[in-house]
């Protein structure tokens, strides 16, 4: 099975961690963990969230993307952070437009809300979360790799 995303091409894909989506009201424990999901990074400056419906068909996720911040050039990479709490998800995206956006979803089916992590001096190529999901590594076209951490106030700082 495959999915059709951006007609111009897809640069990256990242799986949601197992258990990222959880429905405690489901009748049986096996139904509580929701279907697999993934996020793609497109050459059309967009990211898209997908879910596997009935185990075989990939469909766009119903959750909307807030448009407060968007990429203005090719999205080069996406990375889904390890889940710290069920139904609270974080995805990082980076692009040729020299930006990294942090996308947060605070509940099953809620909108994805973006925050600008930083405006870099060069295109940003890759993003990668630490195994704990507390640090984000960012590589950019100026040969730099920077590490970022969110404070208790939600503000991101370079470490």
Tab-separated table of C-alpha atoms in Angstrom:
chain	number	residue	atom	x	y	z
A	1	UNK	CA	0.000	0.000	0.000
A	2	UNK	CA	1.184	3.515	-0.727
A	3	UNK	CA	-0.207	7.010	-0.400
A	4	UNK	CA	-0.181	9.843	-2.891
A	5	UNK	CA	1.040	13.079	-1.353
A	6	UNK	CA	2.527	16.151	-3.026
A	7	UNK	CA	2.646	15.926	-6.855
A	8	UNK	CA	5.977	17.812	-6.799
A	9	UNK	CA	7.589	15.255	-4.503
A	10	UNK	CA	8.047	14.322	-0.870
A	11	UNK	CA	11.372	14.990	0.845
A	12	UNK	CA	10.854	13.224	4.175
A	13	UNK	CA	8.489	11.115	6.252
A	14	UNK	CA	8.304	10.342	9.991
A	15	UNK	CA	6.188	7.824	11.926
A	16	UNK	CA	4.189	8.738	14.993
A	17	UNK	CA	5.487	6.793	17.988
A	18	UNK	CA	3.437	3.765	18.994
A	19	UNK	CA	0.782	4.852	21.473
A	20	UNK	CA	0.920	8.522	20.465
A	21	UNK	CA	-2.833	8.368	19.970
A	22	UNK	CA	-4.853	6.701	22.685
A	23	UNK	CA	-8.580	6.449	23.321
A	24	UNK	CA	-9.266	5.442	26.950
A	25	UNK	CA	-13.009	5.173	26.248
A	26	UNK	CA	-12.527	2.299	23.769
A	27	UNK	CA	-14.272	-0.931	24.767
A	28	UNK	CA	-11.210	-3.180	24.789
A	29	UNK	CA	-7.560	-2.452	25.648
A	30	UNK	CA	-6.478	-3.456	22.130
A	31	UNK	CA	-8.748	-0.744	20.666
A	32	UNK	CA	-7.383	1.981	22.947
A	33	UNK	CA	-4.210	2.517	20.889
A	34	UNK	CA	-5.293	4.313	17.723
A	35	UNK	CA	-4.270	3.558	14.136
A	36	UNK	CA	-0.716	4.302	12.870
A	37	UNK	CA	-0.003	7.844	11.733
A	38	UNK	CA	2.791	9.598	9.879
A	39	UNK	CA	3.781	13.055	8.688
A	40	UNK	CA	5.280	14.014	5.322
A	41	UNK	CA	7.409	16.944	4.159
A	42	UNK	CA	6.550	18.195	0.679
A	43	UNK	CA	8.124	20.165	-2.132
A	44	UNK	CA	4.981	22.325	-2.070
A	45	UNK	CA	6.119	23.996	1.220
A	46	UNK	CA	3.656	21.947	3.296
A	47	UNK	CA	3.571	19.138	5.808
A	48	UNK	CA	0.717	16.644	5.867
A	49	UNK	CA	-0.519	14.252	8.525
A	50	UNK	CA	-1.819	10.818	7.513
A	51	UNK	CA	-3.471	7.895	9.290
A	52	UNK	CA	-3.905	4.269	8.310
A	53	UNK	CA	-7.591	3.504	8.129
A	54	UNK	CA	-8.755	-0.105	8.559
A	55	UNK	CA	-5.169	-1.363	8.387
A	56	UNK	CA	-4.659	-0.843	4.653
A	57	UNK	CA	-5.706	2.591	3.388
A	58	UNK	CA	-3.821	5.815	4.142
A	59	UNK	CA	-6.043	8.899	4.418
A	60	UNK	CA	-5.362	12.509	5.444
A	61	UNK	CA	-5.759	13.035	9.186
A	62	UNK	CA	-8.831	15.139	10.064
A	63	UNK	CA	-6.870	17.395	12.440
A	64	UNK	CA	-6.329	20.830	10.915
A	65	UNK	CA	-3.033	22.710	10.674
A	66	UNK	CA	-3.153	26.203	12.157
A	67	UNK	CA	-1.782	28.688	9.610
A	68	UNK	CA	-0.195	31.129	12.073
A	69	UNK	CA	3.216	30.052	10.699
A	70	UNK	CA	3.919	28.209	7.475
A	71	UNK	CA	6.997	27.357	5.452
A	72	UNK	CA	7.573	29.468	2.349
A	73	UNK	CA	9.898	27.027	0.560
A	74	UNK	CA	10.463	23.273	0.256
A	75	UNK	CA	10.100	21.405	3.530
A	76	UNK	CA	13.270	19.316	3.807
A	77	UNK	CA	12.617	17.207	6.896
A	78	UNK	CA	10.050	16.295	9.551
A	79	UNK	CA	10.573	14.491	12.843
A	80	UNK	CA	7.904	13.232	15.237
A	81	UNK	CA	9.028	13.539	18.864
A	82	UNK	CA	8.799	10.551	21.207
A	83	UNK	CA	5.504	10.598	23.092
A	84	UNK	CA	5.752	11.853	26.651
A	85	UNK	CA	1.969	11.957	27.219
A	86	UNK	CA	-0.773	10.159	25.270
A	87	UNK	CA	-2.504	12.421	22.717
A	88	UNK	CA	0.043	15.225	23.199
A	89	UNK	CA	2.184	15.228	20.074
A	90	UNK	CA	5.072	17.332	18.828
A	91	UNK	CA	6.523	17.405	15.313
A	92	UNK	CA	9.458	19.493	14.073
A	93	UNK	CA	9.708	20.600	10.439
A	94	UNK	CA	12.519	22.428	8.657
A	95	UNK	CA	12.767	24.040	5.267
A	96	UNK	CA	14.768	25.820	2.597
A	97	UNK	CA	13.200	29.048	3.930
A	98	UNK	CA	15.728	28.888	6.832
A	99	UNK	CA	13.105	28.120	9.469
A	100	UNK	CA	12.226	25.357	11.891
A	101	UNK	CA	8.631	25.076	13.042
A	102	UNK	CA	7.475	23.136	16.095
A	103	UNK	CA	3.958	21.732	15.642
A	104	UNK	CA	1.996	20.801	18.778
A	105	UNK	CA	-1.241	18.894	19.110
A	106	UNK	CA	-2.719	18.903	22.620
A	107	UNK	CA	-5.401	16.223	22.447
A	108	UNK	CA	-6.885	13.595	20.157
A	109	UNK	CA	-8.283	15.315	17.047
A	110	UNK	CA	-7.171	18.816	18.092
A	111	UNK	CA	-5.601	21.260	15.619
A	112	UNK	CA	-1.843	21.313	15.093
A	113	UNK	CA	-0.438	24.676	16.268
A	114	UNK	CA	2.923	25.891	14.932
A	115	UNK	CA	5.607	27.874	16.742
A	116	UNK	CA	8.663	29.340	15.037
A	117	UNK	CA	11.695	27.769	16.713
A	118	UNK	CA	14.257	30.014	15.023
A	119	UNK	CA	15.094	31.871	11.809
A	120	UNK	CA	18.481	30.492	10.708
A	121	UNK	CA	21.163	32.048	8.493
A	122	UNK	CA	21.028	29.237	5.911
A	123	UNK	CA	18.552	26.623	4.651
A	124	UNK	CA	17.797	23.978	7.266
A	125	UNK	CA	18.308	20.385	6.124
A	126	UNK	CA	17.489	18.025	8.988
A	127	UNK	CA	15.805	17.838	12.406
A	128	UNK	CA	16.137	14.978	14.889
A	129	UNK	CA	14.765	14.449	18.399
A	130	UNK	CA	16.713	12.916	21.259
A	131	UNK	CA	15.360	9.573	22.481
A	132	UNK	CA	13.692	11.358	25.397
A	133	UNK	CA	12.096	13.987	23.156
A	134	UNK	CA	13.533	16.811	25.257
A	135	UNK	CA	16.250	17.993	22.841
A	136	UNK	CA	16.008	18.821	19.143
A	137	UNK	CA	19.087	18.703	16.892
A	138	UNK	CA	18.996	20.939	13.806
A	139	UNK	CA	21.466	20.866	10.894
A	140	UNK	CA	21.678	23.767	8.477
A	141	UNK	CA	23.440	24.697	5.238
A	142	UNK	CA	26.109	26.744	7.016
A	143	UNK	CA	27.668	23.520	8.413
A	144	UNK	CA	26.222	24.100	11.889
A	145	UNK	CA	24.398	21.641	14.100
A	146	UNK	CA	22.523	23.304	16.949
A	147	UNK	CA	20.681	21.796	19.904
A	148	UNK	CA	17.430	23.239	21.234
A	149	UNK	CA	15.368	22.688	24.364
A	150	UNK	CA	11.963	23.982	25.443
A	151	UNK	CA	11.769	25.658	28.837
A	152	UNK	CA	8.922	25.250	31.294
A	153	UNK	CA	7.423	28.423	29.807
A	154	UNK	CA	7.361	26.798	26.346
A	155	UNK	CA	10.112	29.054	24.970
A	156	UNK	CA	12.822	27.319	22.967
A	157	UNK	CA	16.477	28.102	23.679
A	158	UNK	CA	19.704	26.941	22.133
A	159	UNK	CA	21.801	24.792	24.496
